Amino acid sequence: MKRSIFAILTFGIGLLFVFPDFVFARENAMDWYIQDFGSKIVVNKDSSLSIAETIVADCGNAAGKHGIFRILPTRLDIAGKKVETPVTLKSITDGNGTSYAYQEIRNTSDGTVTWKIGDANTVVTGVHTYVISYTVQNAIRFGNADFDELYWNLNGNFWDLETDRFHASIEFPTEVNGTNAKIDYYTGLSGSKDKSGAAYEWTGPNTLAFRSTKTLGLREGITASVTFPKNIFMPYVPGFWETYGKYFFLLIPLLALVGSFRLWKRYGEDPRVDKAVMAEYEAPGKLTPIEMGMLMRNGTFDNAFITAEIVWLATRGIVTIKEVENKILFFTSKDYELEKTGNVELENTLNPAQKELFDGLFGGQKTVTLSTLKNSFYTHIPAITKAAKDDLKGQGLIETSGMLARNILVPLGLFLIFIAITSAGISGYLALSLGLSAIILVGFGIIMPRRTKDGAELNWQIKGFRLYMEMVDKDRATFYEKENMFEAFLPYAILFGMTKEWIKRMRDIYGEEYFSTHPMSWYVGGAGSFNADSFTSVMDNLSSSIAASTLSPSGSGGSSGSGGGGGGGGEGGW
């Protein structure tokens, strides 16, 4: 019995000497680790590498495991210059040559390729062998005047797995051998110059072998530097598509520009009105603020139109606006109360867009506060917009073909923005070209709706109306002939974004005393005497409050050291 035990021990010890790199499996493994990682690298004279990696990985009885993934760089940063090292996969198989299921993910923004090996619907346990064969271009460095160099990260410094044993063989052309090549290497974490983690030897005239001397921990790698005489290898020459292909993406925005411009010329360009703008003393075409604003913007809606229209309703005696204060403990907040005057005859004169606005504000109630509309009124905006568009089309002011073209271009542009964002991690050039294309499509879509001849003429008159409001203080005689012009034109001043200027001009014309002796029946302010300055502040606050009610609530919607050189990358399990 003793002799048998002694014989077994002697045989086992002998195996350790005959196979010194033999690796035992870990017991009770609870996650992936690598038992053995072998790499065979053939260095070709065209500066490419043919690489076959055999990875024996074990996940024990860990739950929910599917496979491993391998990540490789496809671009290097050498002295601040981006150098492409294209990687082409040949195959991924098991130890018997059976192909694995895998997913390839290329990220041009950070210059990597990832092979995610395994099936998400298949759970694996125990030991598995992965043989990954691929080629890498542009692997030799020619920057030194005295020698050329293979500076290569043999296994990678971005591992999320430990490696119990690593070994690699590098086969050079016959012109590179132990007599004319100089070897250096680095082991450990990225940037380390330690050499204790590996050893090397020439196993043939032109074959160099490296092996690990200890378990490689997380993010520990082995990098080899082999220098040799010049004129043995040919520098890599990138192909036409590799050199210029990335610029072809710029054709996408060019095509978008040409196509959108042709659509605009046909369906969006307004008839020319070759006349100098002249002052208009009334709102052209008796247009209300929403109608006028959407004609000015070729059918595009803006939330500022709502503020102008509510003030229009007030100045016409259909609603009143009252400033109120809400008190909570020691804090007060300003709010505005809208109330129907009950003039049904005037309500019946409202156009379709105004009716949608009126019903959206009150919803059958007599009074509402703007604060209560904040999280609900925005739902009425699409109906108001559609009614205004239909009204302009019905009046023969905007052509329907341009509206249709916009309804195609704008959604398509927004869709391209989404695609550009999602593709940013895959290709920066593609994301940029799609983003530019989206801007072009949306931009042309916004200006696409074409005014008819009558619409263009009316828009010319609107410019004259605005000109008059800007120069009213120079034409006071005409102003004095009109009654209540300040209030009548105030909604249009809001529409034109010149509320403050309009009130100032009225104060200059009438004087402060006029405002204090002629209170506006449609507006009830806070305590104290009324003056033009305070009314300017009131209009600003009112506009802000109304604008807030039109918005939907948020939530709706190359250096020396380990890790240097080419190759490397990393790996993990999943």
PDB file of C-alpha atoms in Angstrom, residues 1-11:
ATOM      1  CA  MET A   1       0.000   0.000   0.000  1.00  0.00           C
ATOM      2  CA  LYS A   2       2.797   2.399   0.927  1.00  0.00           C
ATOM      3  CA  ARG A   3       4.619   1.582  -2.291  1.00  0.00           C
ATOM      4  CA  SER A   4       1.475   2.432  -4.330  1.00  0.00           C
ATOM      5  CA  ILE A   5       1.033   5.788  -2.653  1.00  0.00           C
ATOM      6  CA  PHE A   6       4.721   6.601  -3.106  1.00  0.00           C
ATOM      7  CA  ALA A   7       4.492   5.673  -6.808  1.00  0.00           C
ATOM      8  CA  ILE A   8       1.474   7.921  -7.363  1.00  0.00           C
ATOM      9  CA  LEU A   9       3.162  10.874  -5.641  1.00  0.00           C
ATOM     10  CA  THR A  10       6.347  10.321  -7.603  1.00  0.00           C
ATOM     11  CA  PHE A  11       4.367  10.221 -10.872  1.00  0.00           C
TER      12      PHE A  11
END
